[in-house]
Tab-separated table of N, CA and C in Angstrom:
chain	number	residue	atom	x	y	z
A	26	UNK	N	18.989	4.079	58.543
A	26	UNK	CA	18.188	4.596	57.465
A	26	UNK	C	18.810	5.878	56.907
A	27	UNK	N	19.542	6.458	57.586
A	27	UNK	CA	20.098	8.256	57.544
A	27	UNK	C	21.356	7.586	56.531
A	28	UNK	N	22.148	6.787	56.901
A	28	UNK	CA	23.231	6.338	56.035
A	28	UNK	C	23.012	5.703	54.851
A	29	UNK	N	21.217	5.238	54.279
A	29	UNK	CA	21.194	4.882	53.226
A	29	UNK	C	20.366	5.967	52.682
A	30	UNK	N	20.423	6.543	53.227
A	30	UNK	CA	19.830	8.274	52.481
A	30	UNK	C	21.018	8.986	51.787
A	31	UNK	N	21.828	8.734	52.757
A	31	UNK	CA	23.366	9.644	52.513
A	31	UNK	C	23.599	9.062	51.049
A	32	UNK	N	23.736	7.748	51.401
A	32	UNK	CA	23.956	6.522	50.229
A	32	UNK	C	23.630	7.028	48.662
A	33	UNK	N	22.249	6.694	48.704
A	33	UNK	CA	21.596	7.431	47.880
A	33	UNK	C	21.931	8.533	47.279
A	34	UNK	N	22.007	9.797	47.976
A	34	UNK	CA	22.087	11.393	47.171
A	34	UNK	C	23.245	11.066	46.513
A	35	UNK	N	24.459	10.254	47.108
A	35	UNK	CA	25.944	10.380	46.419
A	35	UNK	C	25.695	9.648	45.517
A	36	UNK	N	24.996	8.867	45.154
A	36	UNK	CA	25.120	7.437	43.896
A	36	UNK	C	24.415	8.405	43.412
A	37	UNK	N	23.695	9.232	42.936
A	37	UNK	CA	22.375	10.311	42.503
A	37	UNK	C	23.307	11.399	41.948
A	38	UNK	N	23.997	11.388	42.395
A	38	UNK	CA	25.316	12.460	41.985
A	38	UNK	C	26.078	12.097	41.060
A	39	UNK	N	26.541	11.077	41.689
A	39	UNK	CA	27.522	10.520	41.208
A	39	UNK	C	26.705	9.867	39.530
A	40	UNK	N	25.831	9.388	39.017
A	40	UNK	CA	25.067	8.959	38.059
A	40	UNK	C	24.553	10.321	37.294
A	41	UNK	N	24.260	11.229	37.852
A	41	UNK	CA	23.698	12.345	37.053
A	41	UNK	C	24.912	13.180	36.010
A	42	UNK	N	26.648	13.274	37.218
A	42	UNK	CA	27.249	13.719	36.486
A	42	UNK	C	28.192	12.326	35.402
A	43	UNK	N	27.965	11.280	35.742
A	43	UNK	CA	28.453	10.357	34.721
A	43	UNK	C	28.001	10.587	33.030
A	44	UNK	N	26.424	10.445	33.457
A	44	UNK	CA	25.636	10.902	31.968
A	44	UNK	C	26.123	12.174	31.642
A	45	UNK	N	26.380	13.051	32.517
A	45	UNK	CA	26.699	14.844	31.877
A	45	UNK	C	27.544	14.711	31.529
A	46	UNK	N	28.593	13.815	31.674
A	46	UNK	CA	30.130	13.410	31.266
A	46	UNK	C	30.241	12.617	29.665
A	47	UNK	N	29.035	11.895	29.891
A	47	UNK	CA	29.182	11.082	28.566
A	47	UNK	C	27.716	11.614	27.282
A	48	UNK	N	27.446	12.728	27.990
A	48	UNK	CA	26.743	13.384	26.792
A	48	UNK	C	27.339	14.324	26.124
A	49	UNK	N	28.470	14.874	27.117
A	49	UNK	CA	29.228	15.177	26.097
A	49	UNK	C	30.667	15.092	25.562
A	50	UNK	N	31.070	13.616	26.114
A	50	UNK	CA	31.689	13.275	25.000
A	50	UNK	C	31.111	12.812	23.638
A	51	UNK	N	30.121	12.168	23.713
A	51	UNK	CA	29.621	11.717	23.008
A	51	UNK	C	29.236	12.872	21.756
A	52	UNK	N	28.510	14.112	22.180
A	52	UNK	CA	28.603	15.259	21.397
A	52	UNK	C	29.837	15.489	20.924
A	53	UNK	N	31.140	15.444	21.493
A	53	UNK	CA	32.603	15.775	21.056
A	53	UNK	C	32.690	14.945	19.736
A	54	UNK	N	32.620	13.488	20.116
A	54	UNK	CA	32.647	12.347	19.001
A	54	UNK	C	31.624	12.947	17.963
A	55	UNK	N	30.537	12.974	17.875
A	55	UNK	CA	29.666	12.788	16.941
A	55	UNK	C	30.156	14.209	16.028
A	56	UNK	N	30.412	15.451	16.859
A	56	UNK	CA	31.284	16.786	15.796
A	56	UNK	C	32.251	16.188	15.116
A	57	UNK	N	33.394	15.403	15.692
A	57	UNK	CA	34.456	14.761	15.267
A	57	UNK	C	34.145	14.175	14.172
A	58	UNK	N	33.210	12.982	14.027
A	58	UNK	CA	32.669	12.306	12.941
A	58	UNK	C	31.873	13.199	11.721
A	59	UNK	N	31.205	13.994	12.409
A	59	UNK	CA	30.728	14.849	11.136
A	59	UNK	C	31.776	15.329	10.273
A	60	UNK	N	32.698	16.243	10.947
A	60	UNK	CA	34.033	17.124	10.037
A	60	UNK	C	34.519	16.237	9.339
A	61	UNK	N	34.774	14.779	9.852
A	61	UNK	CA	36.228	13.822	9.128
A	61	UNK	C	34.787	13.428	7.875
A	62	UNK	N	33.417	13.238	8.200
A	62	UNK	CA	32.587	12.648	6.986
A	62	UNK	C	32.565	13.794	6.307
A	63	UNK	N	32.291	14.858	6.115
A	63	UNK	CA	32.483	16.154	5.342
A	63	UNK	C	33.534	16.350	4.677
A	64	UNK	N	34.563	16.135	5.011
A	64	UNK	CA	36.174	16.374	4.305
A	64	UNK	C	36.281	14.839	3.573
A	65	UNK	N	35.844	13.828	3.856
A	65	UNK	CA	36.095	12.510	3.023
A	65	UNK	C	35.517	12.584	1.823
A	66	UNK	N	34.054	13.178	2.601
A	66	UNK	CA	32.906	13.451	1.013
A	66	UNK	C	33.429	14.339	0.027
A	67	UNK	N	34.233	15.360	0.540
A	67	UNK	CA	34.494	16.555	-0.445
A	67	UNK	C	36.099	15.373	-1.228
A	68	UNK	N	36.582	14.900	-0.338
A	68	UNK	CA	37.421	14.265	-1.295
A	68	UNK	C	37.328	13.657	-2.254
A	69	UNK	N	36.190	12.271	-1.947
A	69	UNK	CA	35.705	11.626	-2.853
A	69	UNK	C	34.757	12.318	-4.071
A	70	UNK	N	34.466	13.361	-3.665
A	70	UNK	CA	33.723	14.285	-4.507
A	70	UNK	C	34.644	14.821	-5.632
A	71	UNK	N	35.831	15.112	-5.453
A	71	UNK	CA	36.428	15.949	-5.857
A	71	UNK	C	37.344	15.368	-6.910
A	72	UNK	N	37.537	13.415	-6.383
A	72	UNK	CA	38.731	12.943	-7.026
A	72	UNK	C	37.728	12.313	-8.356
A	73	UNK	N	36.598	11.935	-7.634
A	73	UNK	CA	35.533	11.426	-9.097
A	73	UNK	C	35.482	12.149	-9.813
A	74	UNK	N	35.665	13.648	-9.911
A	74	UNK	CA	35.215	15.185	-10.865
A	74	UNK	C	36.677	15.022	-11.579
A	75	UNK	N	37.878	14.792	-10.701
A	75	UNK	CA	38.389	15.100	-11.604
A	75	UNK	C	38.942	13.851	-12.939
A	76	UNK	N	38.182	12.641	-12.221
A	76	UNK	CA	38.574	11.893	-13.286
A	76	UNK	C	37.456	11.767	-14.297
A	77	UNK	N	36.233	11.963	-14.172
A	77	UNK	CA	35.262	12.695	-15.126
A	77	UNK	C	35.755	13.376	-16.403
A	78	UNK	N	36.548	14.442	-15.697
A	78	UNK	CA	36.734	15.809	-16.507
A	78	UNK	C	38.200	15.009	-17.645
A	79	UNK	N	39.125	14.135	-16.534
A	79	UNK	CA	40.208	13.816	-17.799
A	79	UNK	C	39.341	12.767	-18.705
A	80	UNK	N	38.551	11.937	-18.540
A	80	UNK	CA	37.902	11.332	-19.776
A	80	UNK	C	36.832	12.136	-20.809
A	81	UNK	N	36.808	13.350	-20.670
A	81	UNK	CA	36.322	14.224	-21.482
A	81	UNK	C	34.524	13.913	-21.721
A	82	UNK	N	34.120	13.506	-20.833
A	82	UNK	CA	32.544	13.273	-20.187
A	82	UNK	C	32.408	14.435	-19.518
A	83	UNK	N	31.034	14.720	-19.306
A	83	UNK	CA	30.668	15.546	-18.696
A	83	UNK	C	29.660	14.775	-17.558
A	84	UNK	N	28.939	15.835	-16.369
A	84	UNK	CA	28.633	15.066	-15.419
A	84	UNK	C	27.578	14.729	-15.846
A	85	UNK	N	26.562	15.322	-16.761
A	85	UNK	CA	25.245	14.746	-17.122
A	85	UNK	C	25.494	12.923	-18.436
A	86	UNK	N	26.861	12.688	-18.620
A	86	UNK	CA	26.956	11.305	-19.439
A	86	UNK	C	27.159	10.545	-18.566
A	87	UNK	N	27.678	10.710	-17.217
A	87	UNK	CA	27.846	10.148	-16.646
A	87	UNK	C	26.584	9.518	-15.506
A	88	UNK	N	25.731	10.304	-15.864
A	88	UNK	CA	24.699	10.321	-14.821
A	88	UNK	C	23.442	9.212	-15.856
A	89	UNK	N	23.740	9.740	-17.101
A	89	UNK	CA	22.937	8.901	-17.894
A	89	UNK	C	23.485	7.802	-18.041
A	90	UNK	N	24.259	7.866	-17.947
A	90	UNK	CA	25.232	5.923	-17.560
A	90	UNK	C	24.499	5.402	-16.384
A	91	UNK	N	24.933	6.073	-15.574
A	91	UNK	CA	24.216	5.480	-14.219
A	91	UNK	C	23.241	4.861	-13.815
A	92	UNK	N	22.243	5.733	-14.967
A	92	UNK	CA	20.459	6.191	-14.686
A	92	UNK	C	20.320	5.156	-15.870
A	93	UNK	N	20.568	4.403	-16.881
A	93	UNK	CA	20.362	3.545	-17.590
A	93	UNK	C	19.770	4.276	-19.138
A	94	UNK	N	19.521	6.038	-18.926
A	94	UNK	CA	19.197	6.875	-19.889
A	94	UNK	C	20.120	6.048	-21.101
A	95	UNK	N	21.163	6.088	-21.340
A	95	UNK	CA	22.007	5.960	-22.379
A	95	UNK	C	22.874	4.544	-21.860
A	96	UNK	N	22.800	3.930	-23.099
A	96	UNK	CA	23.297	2.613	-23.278
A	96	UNK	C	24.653	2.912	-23.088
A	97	UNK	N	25.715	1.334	-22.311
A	97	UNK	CA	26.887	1.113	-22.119
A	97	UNK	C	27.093	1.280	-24.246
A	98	UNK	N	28.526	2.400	-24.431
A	98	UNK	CA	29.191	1.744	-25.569
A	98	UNK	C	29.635	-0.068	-25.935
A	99	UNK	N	29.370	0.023	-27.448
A	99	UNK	CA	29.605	-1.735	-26.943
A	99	UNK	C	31.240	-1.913	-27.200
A	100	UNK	N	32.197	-0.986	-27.727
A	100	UNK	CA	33.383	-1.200	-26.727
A	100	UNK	C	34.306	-1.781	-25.765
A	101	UNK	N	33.062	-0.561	-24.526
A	101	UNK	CA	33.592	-0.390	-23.181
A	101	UNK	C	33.545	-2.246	-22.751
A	102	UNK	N	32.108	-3.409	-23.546
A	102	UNK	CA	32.202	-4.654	-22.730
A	102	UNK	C	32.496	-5.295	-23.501
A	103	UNK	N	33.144	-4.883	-24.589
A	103	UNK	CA	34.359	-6.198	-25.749
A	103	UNK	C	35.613	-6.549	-24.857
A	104	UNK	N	35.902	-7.734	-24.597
A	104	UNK	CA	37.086	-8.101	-24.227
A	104	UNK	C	37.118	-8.753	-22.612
A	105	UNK	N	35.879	-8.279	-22.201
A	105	UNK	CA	35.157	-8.538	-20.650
A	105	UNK	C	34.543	-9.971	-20.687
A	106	UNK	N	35.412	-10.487	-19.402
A	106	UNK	CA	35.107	-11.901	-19.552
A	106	UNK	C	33.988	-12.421	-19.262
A	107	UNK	N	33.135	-13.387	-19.556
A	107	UNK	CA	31.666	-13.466	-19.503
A	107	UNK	C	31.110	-15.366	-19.210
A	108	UNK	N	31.183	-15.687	-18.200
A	108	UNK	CA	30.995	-17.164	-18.381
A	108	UNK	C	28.906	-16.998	-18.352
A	109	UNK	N	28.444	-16.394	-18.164
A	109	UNK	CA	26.743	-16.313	-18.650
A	109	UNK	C	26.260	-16.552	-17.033
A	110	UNK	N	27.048	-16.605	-15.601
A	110	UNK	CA	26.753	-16.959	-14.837
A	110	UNK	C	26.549	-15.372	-13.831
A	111	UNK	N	27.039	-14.885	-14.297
A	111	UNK	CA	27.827	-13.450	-13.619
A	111	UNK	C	26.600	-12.512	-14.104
A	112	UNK	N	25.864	-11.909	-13.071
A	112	UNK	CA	24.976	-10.990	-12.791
A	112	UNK	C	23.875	-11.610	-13.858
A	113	UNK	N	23.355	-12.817	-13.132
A	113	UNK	CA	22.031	-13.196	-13.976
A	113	UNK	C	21.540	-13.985	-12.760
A	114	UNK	N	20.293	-13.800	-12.532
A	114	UNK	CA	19.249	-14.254	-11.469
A	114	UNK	C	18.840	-15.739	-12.465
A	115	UNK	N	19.403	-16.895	-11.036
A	115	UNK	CA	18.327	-18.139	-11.866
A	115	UNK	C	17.779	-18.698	-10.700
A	116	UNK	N	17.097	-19.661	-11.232
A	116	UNK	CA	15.839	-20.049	-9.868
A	116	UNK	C	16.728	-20.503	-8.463
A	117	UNK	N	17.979	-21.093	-8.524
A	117	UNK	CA	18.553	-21.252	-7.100
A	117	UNK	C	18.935	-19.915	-6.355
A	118	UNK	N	19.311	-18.967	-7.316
A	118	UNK	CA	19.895	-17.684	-6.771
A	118	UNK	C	18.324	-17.198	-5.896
A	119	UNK	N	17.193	-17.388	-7.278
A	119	UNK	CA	16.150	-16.434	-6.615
A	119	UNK	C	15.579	-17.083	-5.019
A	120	UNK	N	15.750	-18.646	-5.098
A	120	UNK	CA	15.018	-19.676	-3.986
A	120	UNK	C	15.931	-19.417	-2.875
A	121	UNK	N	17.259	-18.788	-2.918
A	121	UNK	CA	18.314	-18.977	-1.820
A	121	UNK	C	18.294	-17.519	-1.567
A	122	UNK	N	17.736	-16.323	-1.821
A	122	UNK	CA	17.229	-15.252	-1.302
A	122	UNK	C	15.946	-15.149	-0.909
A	123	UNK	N	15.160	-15.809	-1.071
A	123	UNK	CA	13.792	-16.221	-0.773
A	123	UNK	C	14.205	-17.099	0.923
A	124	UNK	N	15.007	-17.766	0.738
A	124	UNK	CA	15.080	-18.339	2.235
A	124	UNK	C	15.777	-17.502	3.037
A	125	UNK	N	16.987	-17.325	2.732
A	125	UNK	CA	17.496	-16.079	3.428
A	125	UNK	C	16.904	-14.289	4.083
A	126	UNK	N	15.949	-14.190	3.002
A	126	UNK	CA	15.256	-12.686	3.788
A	126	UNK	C	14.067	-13.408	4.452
A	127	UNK	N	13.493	-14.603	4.083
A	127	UNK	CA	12.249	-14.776	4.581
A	127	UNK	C	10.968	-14.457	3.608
A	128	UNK	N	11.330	-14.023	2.344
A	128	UNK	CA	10.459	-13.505	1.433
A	128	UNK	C	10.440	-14.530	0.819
A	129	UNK	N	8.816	-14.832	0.515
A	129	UNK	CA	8.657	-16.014	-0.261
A	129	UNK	C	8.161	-15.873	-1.504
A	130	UNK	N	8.402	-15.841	-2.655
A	130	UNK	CA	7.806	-15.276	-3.927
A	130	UNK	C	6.140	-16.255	-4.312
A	131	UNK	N	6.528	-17.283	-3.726
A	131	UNK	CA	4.947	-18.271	-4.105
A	131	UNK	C	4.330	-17.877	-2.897
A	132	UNK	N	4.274	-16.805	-1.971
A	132	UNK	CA	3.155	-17.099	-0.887
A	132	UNK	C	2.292	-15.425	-1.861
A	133	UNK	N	2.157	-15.044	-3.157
A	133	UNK	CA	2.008	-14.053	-3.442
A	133	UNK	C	0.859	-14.577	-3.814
A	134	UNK	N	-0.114	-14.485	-4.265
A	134	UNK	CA	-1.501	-14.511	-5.476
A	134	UNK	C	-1.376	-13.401	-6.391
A	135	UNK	N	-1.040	-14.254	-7.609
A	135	UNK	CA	-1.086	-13.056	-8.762
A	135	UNK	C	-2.413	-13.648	-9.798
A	136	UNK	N	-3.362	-12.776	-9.485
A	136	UNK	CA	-4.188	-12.529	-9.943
A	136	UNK	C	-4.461	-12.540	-11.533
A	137	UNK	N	-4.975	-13.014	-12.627
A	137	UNK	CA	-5.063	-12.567	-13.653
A	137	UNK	C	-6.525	-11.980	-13.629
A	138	UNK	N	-6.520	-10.739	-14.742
A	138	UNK	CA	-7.940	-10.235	-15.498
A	138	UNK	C	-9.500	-11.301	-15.021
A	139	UNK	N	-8.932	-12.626	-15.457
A	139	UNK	CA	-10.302	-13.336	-15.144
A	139	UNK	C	-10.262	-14.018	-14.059
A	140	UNK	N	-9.910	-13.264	-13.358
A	140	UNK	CA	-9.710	-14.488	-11.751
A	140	UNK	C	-9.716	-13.365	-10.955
A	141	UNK	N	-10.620	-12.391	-10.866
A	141	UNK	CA	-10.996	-11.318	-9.948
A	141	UNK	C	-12.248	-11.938	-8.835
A	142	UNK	N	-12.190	-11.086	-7.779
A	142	UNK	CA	-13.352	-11.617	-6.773
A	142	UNK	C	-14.437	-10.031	-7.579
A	143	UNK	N	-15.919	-11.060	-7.709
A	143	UNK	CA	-16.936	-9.942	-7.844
A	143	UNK	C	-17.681	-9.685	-6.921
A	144	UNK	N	-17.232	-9.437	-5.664
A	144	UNK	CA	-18.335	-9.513	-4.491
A	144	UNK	C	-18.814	-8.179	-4.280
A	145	UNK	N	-19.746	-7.798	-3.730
A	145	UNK	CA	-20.082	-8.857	-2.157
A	145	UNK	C	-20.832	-9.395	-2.861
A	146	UNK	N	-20.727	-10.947	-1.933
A	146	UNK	CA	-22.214	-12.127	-2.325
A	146	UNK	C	-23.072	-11.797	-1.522
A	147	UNK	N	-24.411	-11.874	-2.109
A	147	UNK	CA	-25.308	-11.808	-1.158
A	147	UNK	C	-26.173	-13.559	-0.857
A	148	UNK	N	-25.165	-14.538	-1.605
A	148	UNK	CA	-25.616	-15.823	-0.948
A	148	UNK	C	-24.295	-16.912	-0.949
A	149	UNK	N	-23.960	-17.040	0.113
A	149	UNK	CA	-22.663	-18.186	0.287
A	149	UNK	C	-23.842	-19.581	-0.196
């Protein structure tokens, strides 16, 4: 019984400093990952600004592009190839995301104005 006591404290040891070992590597990694995501962001930050600035936009046209504020020039989508299939929702697209998430668009009740419940009844 004394030798599975012994047993014990060393596996108890031995497990307590494993985790102290891998909490902080794990802290090492996760600093590591922060600095390299901080310096990527400032890159990508930095290379979008400056191609902003050579098309002579500023960051608020660009943001209204984004934000749908201000319409695409019609231009920029002359010459852009277009078979009518490409970014348009039709009933197989919508039925084959409907099976895939599990979201079913007909298990909804959409209600109109005259098809409200007026309850409570006070006689079934």
């Amino acid at each position: 019984a004394e030798s599975l006591l012994v047993f014990l404290r060393q596996w108890c040891d031995l497990a307590i400093t494993a985790e102290e070992e891998e909490a902080i590597s794990r802290s090492r990694r996760d600093e590591q990952r922060r600095k390299t995501t901080r310096a990527s962001q400032q890159l990508h930050r930095d290379t979008f600004m400056d191609l902003v600035m050579k098309t002579g936009h500023s960051c608020e046209d660009v943001m209204d592009l984004l934000e749908g504020a201000q319409p695409l020039p019609k231009h920029v989508l002359e010459g852009v190839p277009n078979d009518g299939r490409r970014y348009r929702v039709d009933e197989t697209m919508l039925r084959t995301w409907e099976i895939l998430t599990a979201k079913y668009q007909d298990d909804f009740d959409f209600l109109e104005p005259g098809s409200r419940v007026l309850g409570p009844y006070l006689r079934v």
